[in-house]
Amino acid sequence: MTAAYDDSNIFAKILRDEIPSVRVYEDENCIAFMDVMPQTAGHTLIVPRAPSRNLLDADPNVLSKVIPVVQKIAQAAMKAFNADGIQLRQFNEAPSGQTVYHLHFHIIPVYAGVEFQMHAAKMEDMDILKANAEKLKAAL
Ligand code: AMP
């Protein structure tokens, strides 16, 4: 059993527009924005609007609407960043690596021979995030 959902988490604040994000996509079910501490160039997060702590307590109906968006962002990221592959990551509870307790999916472009940065470790320059967001939006 996981802990209860707490709507004071940072992604809930982004969903309520209480704090800014570099958005690339939104619809009635989810939003997508650039990860501020990207593990590679173009690292993007897809966040369902519906509250759930992670995959373990998520509504399957929400998942069925959001996974096609995850695919859409992955396809666009391949094109936008000329990536060699995409890694989809999704963490559930702290021991697995989860740091923000609102369900989200990581789309991480993979570039052959380029190592990932550490997870949630180093803030990226805002101009770089915005430039990457523009590339991704153009590919969507
Ligand atoms: P996780 O460990 O799966 O919970 O990952 C949370 C992710 O959110 C990490 O990759 C962080 O770099 C990222 N992150 C944390 N705060 C923000 C924020 N304000 N805007 C965008 N991404 C964030």
mmCIF file of N, CA and C and ligand atoms in Angstrom:
data_model
loop_
_atom_site.group_PDB
_atom_site.id
_atom_site.type_symbol
_atom_site.label_atom_id
_atom_site.label_comp_id
_atom_site.label_asym_id
_atom_site.label_seq_id
_atom_site.Cartn_x
_atom_site.Cartn_y
_atom_site.Cartn_z
ATOM 1 N N MET A 1 0.857 -1.201 0.000
ATOM 2 C CA MET A 1 0.000 0.000 0.000
ATOM 3 C C MET A 1 0.889 1.246 0.000
ATOM 4 N N THR A 2 0.615 2.177 -0.890
ATOM 5 C CA THR A 2 1.395 3.417 -0.920
ATOM 6 C C THR A 2 0.691 4.484 -0.075
ATOM 7 N N ALA A 3 1.422 5.580 0.199
ATOM 8 C CA ALA A 3 0.848 6.686 0.975
ATOM 9 C C ALA A 3 -0.243 7.375 0.149
ATOM 10 N N ALA A 4 -1.029 8.214 0.838
ATOM 11 C CA ALA A 4 -2.096 8.949 0.156
ATOM 12 C C ALA A 4 -1.503 10.046 -0.724
ATOM 13 N N TYR A 5 -2.238 10.402 -1.778
ATOM 14 C CA TYR A 5 -1.835 11.510 -2.645
ATOM 15 C C TYR A 5 -1.870 12.819 -1.856
ATOM 16 N N ASP A 6 -0.841 13.660 -2.080
ATOM 17 C CA ASP A 6 -0.761 14.957 -1.398
ATOM 18 C C ASP A 6 -0.635 16.034 -2.475
ATOM 19 N N ASP A 7 -1.624 16.922 -2.564
ATOM 20 C CA ASP A 7 -1.635 17.887 -3.679
ATOM 21 C C ASP A 7 -0.722 19.101 -3.457
ATOM 22 N N SER A 8 0.185 19.011 -2.473
ATOM 23 C CA SER A 8 1.173 20.093 -2.323
ATOM 24 C C SER A 8 2.450 19.784 -3.118
ATOM 25 N N ASN A 9 2.469 18.679 -3.877
ATOM 26 C CA ASN A 9 3.674 18.347 -4.657
ATOM 27 C C ASN A 9 3.857 19.341 -5.809
ATOM 28 N N ILE A 10 5.086 19.411 -6.314
ATOM 29 C CA ILE A 10 5.439 20.453 -7.281
ATOM 30 C C ILE A 10 4.704 20.311 -8.615
ATOM 31 N N PHE A 11 4.384 19.092 -9.034
ATOM 32 C CA PHE A 11 3.663 18.942 -10.309
ATOM 33 C C PHE A 11 2.196 19.345 -10.162
ATOM 34 N N ALA A 12 1.614 19.129 -8.988
ATOM 35 C CA ALA A 12 0.253 19.620 -8.746
ATOM 36 C C ALA A 12 0.243 21.144 -8.807
ATOM 37 N N LYS A 13 1.315 21.768 -8.303
ATOM 38 C CA LYS A 13 1.403 23.240 -8.364
ATOM 39 C C LYS A 13 1.562 23.703 -9.806
ATOM 40 N N ILE A 14 2.341 22.964 -10.597
ATOM 41 C CA ILE A 14 2.488 23.303 -12.027
ATOM 42 C C ILE A 14 1.136 23.143 -12.728
ATOM 43 N N LEU A 15 0.410 22.070 -12.419
ATOM 44 C CA LEU A 15 -0.915 21.854 -13.032
ATOM 45 C C LEU A 15 -1.876 22.981 -12.684
ATOM 46 N N ARG A 16 -1.742 23.533 -11.474
ATOM 47 C CA ARG A 16 -2.619 24.641 -11.053
ATOM 48 C C ARG A 16 -2.064 25.999 -11.466
ATOM 49 N N ASP A 17 -0.949 25.983 -12.218
ATOM 50 C CA ASP A 17 -0.307 27.226 -12.669
ATOM 51 C C ASP A 17 0.169 28.088 -11.509
ATOM 52 N N GLU A 18 0.505 27.468 -10.411
ATOM 53 C CA GLU A 18 1.032 28.224 -9.265
ATOM 54 C C GLU A 18 2.536 28.445 -9.410
ATOM 55 N N ILE A 19 3.180 27.560 -10.156
ATOM 56 C CA ILE A 19 4.591 27.776 -10.478
ATOM 57 C C ILE A 19 4.785 27.518 -11.974
ATOM 58 N N PRO A 20 5.805 28.147 -12.568
ATOM 59 C CA PRO A 20 5.959 28.052 -14.026
ATOM 60 C C PRO A 20 6.541 26.721 -14.477
ATOM 61 N N SER A 21 6.320 26.433 -15.752
ATOM 62 C CA SER A 21 6.974 25.282 -16.383
ATOM 63 C C SER A 21 7.152 25.628 -17.855
ATOM 64 N N VAL A 22 8.072 24.935 -18.489
ATOM 65 C CA VAL A 22 8.309 25.162 -19.927
ATOM 66 C C VAL A 22 7.492 24.114 -20.670
ATOM 67 N N ARG A 23 6.237 24.488 -20.967
ATOM 68 C CA ARG A 23 5.288 23.512 -21.510
ATOM 69 C C ARG A 23 5.481 23.279 -22.995
ATOM 70 N N VAL A 24 5.219 22.045 -23.405
ATOM 71 C CA VAL A 24 5.294 21.720 -24.833
ATOM 72 C C VAL A 24 3.966 21.211 -25.370
ATOM 73 N N TYR A 25 3.102 20.742 -24.486
ATOM 74 C CA TYR A 25 1.838 20.125 -24.933
ATOM 75 C C TYR A 25 0.854 20.149 -23.783
ATOM 76 N N GLU A 26 -0.435 20.301 -24.114
ATOM 77 C CA GLU A 26 -1.466 20.056 -23.116
ATOM 78 C C GLU A 26 -2.778 19.681 -23.766
ATOM 79 N N ASP A 27 -3.546 18.858 -23.098
ATOM 80 C CA ASP A 27 -4.917 18.554 -23.517
ATOM 81 C C ASP A 27 -5.748 18.348 -22.252
ATOM 82 N N GLU A 28 -6.968 17.832 -22.399
ATOM 83 C CA GLU A 28 -7.840 17.727 -21.223
ATOM 84 C C GLU A 28 -7.357 16.682 -20.211
ATOM 85 N N ASN A 29 -6.473 15.804 -20.638
ATOM 86 C CA ASN A 29 -6.026 14.717 -19.753
ATOM 87 C C ASN A 29 -4.649 14.906 -19.142
ATOM 88 N N CYS A 30 -3.790 15.660 -19.809
ATOM 89 C CA CYS A 30 -2.408 15.739 -19.326
ATOM 90 C C CYS A 30 -1.696 16.992 -19.836
ATOM 91 N N ILE A 31 -0.542 17.268 -19.227
ATOM 92 C CA ILE A 31 0.352 18.306 -19.743
ATOM 93 C C ILE A 31 1.742 17.686 -19.907
ATOM 94 N N ALA A 32 2.556 18.324 -20.759
ATOM 95 C CA ALA A 32 3.949 17.888 -20.921
ATOM 96 C C ALA A 32 4.830 19.130 -20.874
ATOM 97 N N PHE A 33 5.950 19.014 -20.160
ATOM 98 C CA PHE A 33 6.878 20.138 -20.039
ATOM 99 C C PHE A 33 8.298 19.611 -19.922
ATOM 100 N N MET A 34 9.259 20.530 -20.128
ATOM 101 C CA MET A 34 10.663 20.138 -20.089
ATOM 102 C C MET A 34 11.080 19.867 -18.640
ATOM 103 N N ASP A 35 11.814 18.786 -18.443
ATOM 104 C CA ASP A 35 12.410 18.521 -17.134
ATOM 105 C C ASP A 35 13.491 19.576 -16.869
ATOM 106 N N VAL A 36 13.430 20.238 -15.722
ATOM 107 C CA VAL A 36 14.391 21.308 -15.433
ATOM 108 C C VAL A 36 15.800 20.790 -15.122
ATOM 109 N N MET A 37 15.882 19.494 -14.831
ATOM 110 C CA MET A 37 17.198 18.871 -14.584
ATOM 111 C C MET A 37 17.358 17.705 -15.557
ATOM 112 N N PRO A 38 17.472 18.017 -16.851
ATOM 113 C CA PRO A 38 17.428 16.967 -17.873
ATOM 114 C C PRO A 38 18.602 16.003 -17.771
ATOM 115 N N GLN A 39 18.280 14.738 -18.029
ATOM 116 C CA GLN A 39 19.364 13.731 -18.043
ATOM 117 C C GLN A 39 20.043 13.679 -19.394
ATOM 118 N N THR A 40 19.297 14.090 -20.440
ATOM 119 C CA THR A 40 19.896 14.358 -21.751
ATOM 120 C C THR A 40 19.131 15.542 -22.337
ATOM 121 N N ALA A 41 19.645 16.097 -23.418
ATOM 122 C CA ALA A 41 18.966 17.226 -24.077
ATOM 123 C C ALA A 41 17.592 16.774 -24.580
ATOM 124 N N GLY A 42 16.559 17.528 -24.177
ATOM 125 C CA GLY A 42 15.206 17.222 -24.634
ATOM 126 C C GLY A 42 14.378 16.401 -23.648
ATOM 127 N N HIS A 43 14.941 16.083 -22.494
ATOM 128 C CA HIS A 43 14.225 15.302 -21.463
ATOM 129 C C HIS A 43 12.894 15.998 -21.133
ATOM 130 N N THR A 44 11.806 15.264 -21.299
ATOM 131 C CA THR A 44 10.456 15.826 -21.173
ATOM 132 C C THR A 44 9.623 14.971 -20.229
ATOM 133 N N LEU A 45 8.712 15.615 -19.510
ATOM 134 C CA LEU A 45 7.826 14.915 -18.571
ATOM 135 C C LEU A 45 6.383 15.032 -19.030
ATOM 136 N N ILE A 46 5.651 13.932 -18.965
ATOM 137 C CA ILE A 46 4.209 13.936 -19.251
ATOM 138 C C ILE A 46 3.493 13.670 -17.931
ATOM 139 N N VAL A 47 2.578 14.565 -17.578
ATOM 140 C CA VAL A 47 1.929 14.533 -16.263
ATOM 141 C C VAL A 47 0.408 14.509 -16.442
ATOM 142 N N PRO A 48 -0.243 13.426 -16.042
ATOM 143 C CA PRO A 48 -1.717 13.416 -16.092
ATOM 144 C C PRO A 48 -2.290 14.506 -15.182
ATOM 145 N N ARG A 49 -3.416 15.090 -15.592
ATOM 146 C CA ARG A 49 -4.060 16.080 -14.720
ATOM 147 C C ARG A 49 -4.682 15.408 -13.493
ATOM 148 N N ALA A 50 -5.167 14.189 -13.657
ATOM 149 C CA ALA A 50 -5.832 13.496 -12.539
ATOM 150 C C ALA A 50 -4.818 13.197 -11.444
ATOM 151 N N PRO A 51 -5.230 13.395 -10.192
ATOM 152 C CA PRO A 51 -4.293 13.135 -9.100
ATOM 153 C C PRO A 51 -4.059 11.645 -8.873
ATOM 154 N N SER A 52 -2.800 11.250 -8.903
ATOM 155 C CA SER A 52 -2.416 9.947 -8.359
ATOM 156 C C SER A 52 -0.952 10.077 -7.989
ATOM 157 N N ARG A 53 -0.562 9.310 -7.002
ATOM 158 C CA ARG A 53 0.803 9.425 -6.481
ATOM 159 C C ARG A 53 1.807 8.880 -7.505
ATOM 160 N N ASN A 54 1.413 7.784 -8.146
ATOM 161 C CA ASN A 54 2.266 7.157 -9.157
ATOM 162 C C ASN A 54 1.423 6.117 -9.903
ATOM 163 N N LEU A 55 2.093 5.208 -10.597
ATOM 164 C CA LEU A 55 1.373 4.193 -11.379
ATOM 165 C C LEU A 55 0.522 3.283 -10.499
ATOM 166 N N LEU A 56 0.975 3.079 -9.262
ATOM 167 C CA LEU A 56 0.346 2.064 -8.409
ATOM 168 C C LEU A 56 -1.078 2.426 -8.004
ATOM 169 N N ASP A 57 -1.373 3.726 -7.911
ATOM 170 C CA ASP A 57 -2.730 4.132 -7.524
ATOM 171 C C ASP A 57 -3.451 4.864 -8.662
ATOM 172 N N ALA A 58 -2.929 4.760 -9.872
ATOM 173 C CA ALA A 58 -3.523 5.479 -11.010
ATOM 174 C C ALA A 58 -4.777 4.773 -11.515
ATOM 175 N N ASP A 59 -5.702 5.570 -12.054
ATOM 176 C CA ASP A 59 -6.925 5.055 -12.666
ATOM 177 C C ASP A 59 -6.569 4.528 -14.067
ATOM 178 N N PRO A 60 -6.868 3.268 -14.364
ATOM 179 C CA PRO A 60 -6.549 2.725 -15.690
ATOM 180 C C PRO A 60 -7.148 3.537 -16.835
ATOM 181 N N ASN A 61 -8.295 4.183 -16.586
ATOM 182 C CA ASN A 61 -8.891 5.013 -17.646
ATOM 183 C C ASN A 61 -8.021 6.220 -17.957
ATOM 184 N N VAL A 62 -7.392 6.763 -16.924
ATOM 185 C CA VAL A 62 -6.461 7.882 -17.122
ATOM 186 C C VAL A 62 -5.250 7.385 -17.910
ATOM 187 N N LEU A 63 -4.741 6.238 -17.535
ATOM 188 C CA LEU A 63 -3.569 5.690 -18.243
ATOM 189 C C LEU A 63 -3.884 5.489 -19.722
ATOM 190 N N SER A 64 -5.070 5.012 -20.012
ATOM 191 C CA SER A 64 -5.414 4.724 -21.411
ATOM 192 C C SER A 64 -5.469 5.998 -22.251
ATOM 193 N N LYS A 65 -5.698 7.131 -21.590
ATOM 194 C CA LYS A 65 -5.726 8.403 -22.332
ATOM 195 C C LYS A 65 -4.344 9.043 -22.414
ATOM 196 N N VAL A 66 -3.512 8.769 -21.436
ATOM 197 C CA VAL A 66 -2.219 9.458 -21.359
ATOM 198 C C VAL A 66 -1.118 8.712 -22.133
ATOM 199 N N ILE A 67 -1.195 7.392 -22.174
ATOM 200 C CA ILE A 67 -0.116 6.644 -22.855
ATOM 201 C C ILE A 67 0.005 7.026 -24.340
ATOM 202 N N PRO A 68 -1.102 7.249 -25.057
ATOM 203 C CA PRO A 68 -0.933 7.712 -26.444
ATOM 204 C C PRO A 68 -0.174 9.039 -26.542
ATOM 205 N N VAL A 69 -0.333 9.895 -25.524
ATOM 206 C CA VAL A 69 0.417 11.164 -25.516
ATOM 207 C C VAL A 69 1.898 10.897 -25.253
ATOM 208 N N VAL A 70 2.170 9.940 -24.378
ATOM 209 C CA VAL A 70 3.566 9.557 -24.119
ATOM 210 C C VAL A 70 4.205 9.108 -25.445
ATOM 211 N N GLN A 71 3.475 8.315 -26.202
ATOM 212 C CA GLN A 71 3.999 7.858 -27.500
ATOM 213 C C GLN A 71 4.214 9.041 -28.455
ATOM 214 N N LYS A 72 3.242 9.955 -28.472
ATOM 215 C CA LYS A 72 3.327 11.120 -29.366
ATOM 216 C C LYS A 72 4.557 11.977 -29.039
ATOM 217 N N ILE A 73 4.798 12.190 -27.751
ATOM 218 C CA ILE A 73 5.961 12.991 -27.343
ATOM 219 C C ILE A 73 7.255 12.242 -27.684
ATOM 220 N N ALA A 74 7.249 10.924 -27.494
ATOM 221 C CA ALA A 74 8.449 10.124 -27.814
ATOM 222 C C ALA A 74 8.767 10.222 -29.315
ATOM 223 N N GLN A 75 7.738 10.106 -30.129
ATOM 224 C CA GLN A 75 7.957 10.192 -31.585
ATOM 225 C C GLN A 75 8.476 11.578 -31.967
ATOM 226 N N ALA A 76 7.879 12.612 -31.374
ATOM 227 C CA ALA A 76 8.304 13.978 -31.691
ATOM 228 C C ALA A 76 9.735 14.233 -31.214
ATOM 229 N N ALA A 77 10.085 13.679 -30.050
ATOM 230 C CA ALA A 77 11.437 13.889 -29.505
ATOM 231 C C ALA A 77 12.492 13.235 -30.404
ATOM 232 N N MET A 78 12.171 12.067 -30.944
ATOM 233 C CA MET A 78 13.111 11.418 -31.886
ATOM 234 C C MET A 78 13.463 12.373 -33.014
ATOM 235 N N LYS A 79 12.409 12.996 -33.555
ATOM 236 C CA LYS A 79 12.565 13.891 -34.708
ATOM 237 C C LYS A 79 13.219 15.211 -34.290
ATOM 238 N N ALA A 80 12.686 15.815 -33.239
ATOM 239 C CA ALA A 80 13.115 17.161 -32.851
ATOM 240 C C ALA A 80 14.591 17.208 -32.475
ATOM 241 N N PHE A 81 15.061 16.158 -31.808
ATOM 242 C CA PHE A 81 16.427 16.183 -31.269
ATOM 243 C C PHE A 81 17.369 15.259 -32.026
ATOM 244 N N ASN A 82 16.856 14.713 -33.144
ATOM 245 C CA ASN A 82 17.678 13.796 -33.934
ATOM 246 C C ASN A 82 18.264 12.703 -33.032
ATOM 247 N N ALA A 83 17.406 12.157 -32.175
ATOM 248 C CA ALA A 83 17.861 11.170 -31.188
ATOM 249 C C ALA A 83 18.078 9.809 -31.849
ATOM 250 N N ASP A 84 18.863 8.977 -31.170
ATOM 251 C CA ASP A 84 19.103 7.612 -31.654
ATOM 252 C C ASP A 84 18.156 6.609 -30.999
ATOM 253 N N GLY A 85 17.474 7.056 -29.956
ATOM 254 C CA GLY A 85 16.505 6.211 -29.273
ATOM 255 C C GLY A 85 15.816 7.025 -28.194
ATOM 256 N N ILE A 86 14.857 6.400 -27.530
ATOM 257 C CA ILE A 86 14.127 7.060 -26.442
ATOM 258 C C ILE A 86 14.081 6.109 -25.260
ATOM 259 N N GLN A 87 14.366 6.629 -24.086
ATOM 260 C CA GLN A 87 14.137 5.832 -22.898
ATOM 261 C C GLN A 87 12.915 6.393 -22.180
ATOM 262 N N LEU A 88 11.962 5.498 -21.888
ATOM 263 C CA LEU A 88 10.767 5.860 -21.121
ATOM 264 C C LEU A 88 11.009 5.402 -19.691
ATOM 265 N N ARG A 89 10.944 6.356 -18.738
ATOM 266 C CA ARG A 89 11.166 5.998 -17.331
ATOM 267 C C ARG A 89 9.970 6.436 -16.503
ATOM 268 N N GLN A 90 9.699 5.682 -15.481
ATOM 269 C CA GLN A 90 8.565 6.013 -14.599
ATOM 270 C C GLN A 90 8.844 5.330 -13.268
ATOM 271 N N PHE A 91 8.991 6.121 -12.207
ATOM 272 C CA PHE A 91 9.413 5.609 -10.910
ATOM 273 C C PHE A 91 8.237 5.563 -9.931
ATOM 274 N N ASN A 92 8.243 4.554 -9.071
ATOM 275 C CA ASN A 92 7.150 4.364 -8.109
ATOM 276 C C ASN A 92 7.707 4.159 -6.709
ATOM 277 N N GLU A 93 7.612 5.241 -5.921
ATOM 278 C CA GLU A 93 8.079 5.289 -4.528
ATOM 279 C C GLU A 93 9.603 5.515 -4.449
ATOM 280 N N ALA A 94 9.990 6.087 -3.337
ATOM 281 C CA ALA A 94 11.360 6.579 -3.167
ATOM 282 C C ALA A 94 12.451 5.542 -3.451
ATOM 283 N N PRO A 95 12.316 4.306 -2.972
ATOM 284 C CA PRO A 95 13.406 3.354 -3.229
ATOM 285 C C PRO A 95 13.635 3.094 -4.716
ATOM 286 N N SER A 96 12.621 3.362 -5.536
ATOM 287 C CA SER A 96 12.775 3.153 -6.987
ATOM 288 C C SER A 96 13.355 4.380 -7.672
ATOM 289 N N GLY A 97 13.412 5.517 -6.943
ATOM 290 C CA GLY A 97 13.946 6.741 -7.534
ATOM 291 C C GLY A 97 12.935 7.863 -7.651
ATOM 292 N N GLN A 98 11.680 7.638 -7.225
ATOM 293 C CA GLN A 98 10.670 8.701 -7.342
ATOM 294 C C GLN A 98 10.979 9.835 -6.373
ATOM 295 N N THR A 99 10.921 11.073 -6.880
ATOM 296 C CA THR A 99 11.169 12.243 -6.026
ATOM 297 C C THR A 99 9.979 13.197 -5.993
ATOM 298 N N VAL A 100 9.100 13.127 -7.004
ATOM 299 C CA VAL A 100 7.902 13.968 -7.035
ATOM 300 C C VAL A 100 6.700 13.028 -7.064
ATOM 301 N N TYR A 101 5.776 13.223 -6.099
ATOM 302 C CA TYR A 101 4.722 12.233 -5.883
ATOM 303 C C TYR A 101 3.409 12.609 -6.562
ATOM 304 N N HIS A 102 3.520 12.832 -7.871
ATOM 305 C CA HIS A 102 2.357 12.928 -8.764
ATOM 306 C C HIS A 102 2.794 12.171 -10.016
ATOM 307 N N LEU A 103 1.982 11.213 -10.456
ATOM 308 C CA LEU A 103 2.365 10.345 -11.575
ATOM 309 C C LEU A 103 2.936 11.129 -12.749
ATOM 310 N N HIS A 104 4.063 10.680 -13.272
ATOM 311 C CA HIS A 104 4.640 11.289 -14.467
ATOM 312 C C HIS A 104 5.495 10.276 -15.207
ATOM 313 N N PHE A 105 5.635 10.543 -16.499
ATOM 314 C CA PHE A 105 6.433 9.693 -17.377
ATOM 315 C C PHE A 105 7.586 10.525 -17.922
ATOM 316 N N HIS A 106 8.783 9.964 -17.863
ATOM 317 C CA HIS A 106 9.960 10.630 -18.424
ATOM 318 C C HIS A 106 10.178 10.148 -19.850
ATOM 319 N N ILE A 107 10.308 11.084 -20.774
ATOM 320 C CA ILE A 107 10.777 10.758 -22.128
ATOM 321 C C ILE A 107 12.205 11.302 -22.210
ATOM 322 N N ILE A 108 13.159 10.386 -22.325
ATOM 323 C CA ILE A 108 14.568 10.798 -22.326
ATOM 324 C C ILE A 108 15.198 10.397 -23.661
ATOM 325 N N PRO A 109 15.485 11.411 -24.503
ATOM 326 C CA PRO A 109 16.163 11.083 -25.766
ATOM 327 C C PRO A 109 17.530 10.455 -25.487
ATOM 328 N N VAL A 110 17.849 9.437 -26.273
ATOM 329 C CA VAL A 110 19.139 8.751 -26.128
ATOM 330 C C VAL A 110 19.979 9.079 -27.358
ATOM 331 N N TYR A 111 21.231 9.457 -27.106
ATOM 332 C CA TYR A 111 22.173 9.797 -28.181
ATOM 333 C C TYR A 111 23.329 8.805 -28.086
ATOM 334 N N ALA A 112 23.576 8.096 -29.163
ATOM 335 C CA ALA A 112 24.608 7.053 -29.143
ATOM 336 C C ALA A 112 25.919 7.616 -28.618
ATOM 337 N N GLY A 113 26.497 6.964 -27.615
ATOM 338 C CA GLY A 113 27.792 7.372 -27.082
ATOM 339 C C GLY A 113 27.735 8.490 -26.065
ATOM 340 N N VAL A 114 26.529 9.023 -25.778
ATOM 341 C CA VAL A 114 26.411 10.133 -24.818
ATOM 342 C C VAL A 114 25.827 9.600 -23.509
ATOM 343 N N GLU A 115 26.548 9.808 -22.411
ATOM 344 C CA GLU A 115 26.078 9.318 -21.111
ATOM 345 C C GLU A 115 24.978 10.205 -20.546
ATOM 346 N N PHE A 116 24.069 9.623 -19.779
ATOM 347 C CA PHE A 116 23.022 10.385 -19.094
ATOM 348 C C PHE A 116 23.640 11.195 -17.945
ATOM 349 N N GLN A 117 23.079 12.389 -17.692
ATOM 350 C CA GLN A 117 23.368 13.108 -16.450
ATOM 351 C C GLN A 117 22.699 12.349 -15.312
ATOM 352 N N MET A 118 23.126 12.636 -14.079
ATOM 353 C CA MET A 118 22.476 12.044 -12.907
ATOM 354 C C MET A 118 21.002 12.461 -12.867
ATOM 355 N N HIS A 119 20.165 11.622 -12.284
ATOM 356 C CA HIS A 119 18.732 11.882 -12.140
ATOM 357 C C HIS A 119 18.489 13.056 -11.179
ATOM 358 N N ALA A 120 17.721 14.043 -11.643
ATOM 359 C CA ALA A 120 17.285 15.178 -10.811
ATOM 360 C C ALA A 120 18.457 15.836 -10.072
ATOM 361 N N ALA A 121 19.528 16.126 -10.798
ATOM 362 C CA ALA A 121 20.745 16.592 -10.128
ATOM 363 C C ALA A 121 21.166 18.008 -10.508
ATOM 364 N N LYS A 122 21.073 18.391 -11.781
ATOM 365 C CA LYS A 122 21.670 19.667 -12.194
ATOM 366 C C LYS A 122 20.673 20.476 -13.018
ATOM 367 N N MET A 123 20.404 21.701 -12.536
ATOM 368 C CA MET A 123 19.452 22.584 -13.238
ATOM 369 C C MET A 123 20.025 22.994 -14.587
ATOM 370 N N GLU A 124 19.181 22.967 -15.600
ATOM 371 C CA GLU A 124 19.585 23.414 -16.944
ATOM 372 C C GLU A 124 19.281 24.904 -17.099
ATOM 373 N N ASP A 125 20.047 25.542 -17.949
ATOM 374 C CA ASP A 125 19.821 26.938 -18.300
ATOM 375 C C ASP A 125 18.422 27.105 -18.929
ATOM 376 N N MET A 126 17.671 28.103 -18.482
ATOM 377 C CA MET A 126 16.299 28.296 -18.949
ATOM 378 C C MET A 126 16.231 28.538 -20.462
ATOM 379 N N ASP A 127 17.213 29.251 -21.019
ATOM 380 C CA ASP A 127 17.194 29.504 -22.468
ATOM 381 C C ASP A 127 17.331 28.206 -23.258
ATOM 382 N N ILE A 128 18.134 27.295 -22.735
ATOM 383 C CA ILE A 128 18.294 25.986 -23.410
ATOM 384 C C ILE A 128 16.994 25.194 -23.328
ATOM 385 N N LEU A 129 16.365 25.209 -22.154
ATOM 386 C CA LEU A 129 15.085 24.493 -22.005
ATOM 387 C C LEU A 129 14.044 25.057 -22.967
ATOM 388 N N LYS A 130 14.002 26.377 -23.069
ATOM 389 C CA LYS A 130 13.005 27.006 -23.947
ATOM 390 C C LYS A 130 13.289 26.685 -25.412
ATOM 391 N N ALA A 131 14.563 26.695 -25.788
ATOM 392 C CA ALA A 131 14.924 26.371 -27.178
ATOM 393 C C ALA A 131 14.549 24.923 -27.499
ATOM 394 N N ASN A 132 14.793 24.005 -26.548
ATOM 395 C CA ASN A 132 14.424 22.600 -26.771
ATOM 396 C C ASN A 132 12.909 22.436 -26.843
ATOM 397 N N ALA A 133 12.189 23.197 -26.021
ATOM 398 C CA ALA A 133 10.726 23.140 -26.061
ATOM 399 C C ALA A 133 10.209 23.575 -27.439
ATOM 400 N N GLU A 134 10.808 24.616 -27.990
ATOM 401 C CA GLU A 134 10.376 25.088 -29.320
ATOM 402 C C GLU A 134 10.621 24.008 -30.369
ATOM 403 N N LYS A 135 11.768 23.330 -30.299
ATOM 404 C CA LYS A 135 12.056 22.250 -31.261
ATOM 405 C C LYS A 135 11.019 21.132 -31.134
ATOM 406 N N LEU A 136 10.703 20.785 -29.900
ATOM 407 C CA LEU A 136 9.754 19.693 -29.677
ATOM 408 C C LEU A 136 8.357 20.085 -30.156
ATOM 409 N N LYS A 137 7.953 21.308 -29.852
ATOM 410 C CA LYS A 137 6.619 21.756 -30.283
ATOM 411 C C LYS A 137 6.525 21.744 -31.804
ATOM 412 N N ALA A 138 7.607 22.134 -32.458
ATOM 413 C CA ALA A 138 7.593 22.161 -33.932
ATOM 414 C C ALA A 138 7.455 20.761 -34.503
ATOM 415 N N ALA A 139 7.933 19.750 -33.759
ATOM 416 C CA ALA A 139 7.870 18.360 -34.256
ATOM 417 C C ALA A 139 6.550 17.678 -33.888
ATOM 418 N N LEU A 140 5.750 18.321 -33.035
ATOM 419 C CA LEU A 140 4.500 17.690 -32.598
ATOM 420 C C LEU A 140 3.377 17.863 -33.630
HETATM 421 P P1 AMP B 1 11.002 11.389 -10.340
HETATM 422 O O1 AMP B 1 12.239 10.992 -9.610
HETATM 423 O O2 AMP B 1 10.562 10.393 -11.365
HETATM 424 O O3 AMP B 1 9.919 11.751 -9.359
HETATM 425 O O4 AMP B 1 11.406 12.634 -11.181
HETATM 426 C C1 AMP B 1 11.017 13.940 -10.965
HETATM 427 C C2 AMP B 1 11.610 14.744 -12.086
HETATM 428 O O5 AMP B 1 11.060 16.035 -12.007
HETATM 429 C C3 AMP B 1 13.121 14.874 -12.044
HETATM 430 O O6 AMP B 1 13.659 14.422 -13.273
HETATM 431 C C4 AMP B 1 13.351 16.368 -11.826
HETATM 432 O O7 AMP B 1 14.466 16.827 -12.529
HETATM 433 C C5 AMP B 1 12.064 16.958 -12.350
HETATM 434 N N1 AMP B 1 11.641 18.222 -11.778
HETATM 435 C C6 AMP B 1 11.630 18.568 -10.469
HETATM 436 N N2 AMP B 1 11.095 19.794 -10.317
HETATM 437 C C7 AMP B 1 10.741 20.218 -11.551
HETATM 438 C C8 AMP B 1 10.122 21.405 -12.062
HETATM 439 N N3 AMP B 1 9.775 22.416 -11.271
HETATM 440 N N4 AMP B 1 9.911 21.501 -13.397
HETATM 441 C C9 AMP B 1 10.280 20.501 -14.223
HETATM 442 N N5 AMP B 1 10.846 19.352 -13.804
HETATM 443 C C10 AMP B 1 11.078 19.208 -12.489
#
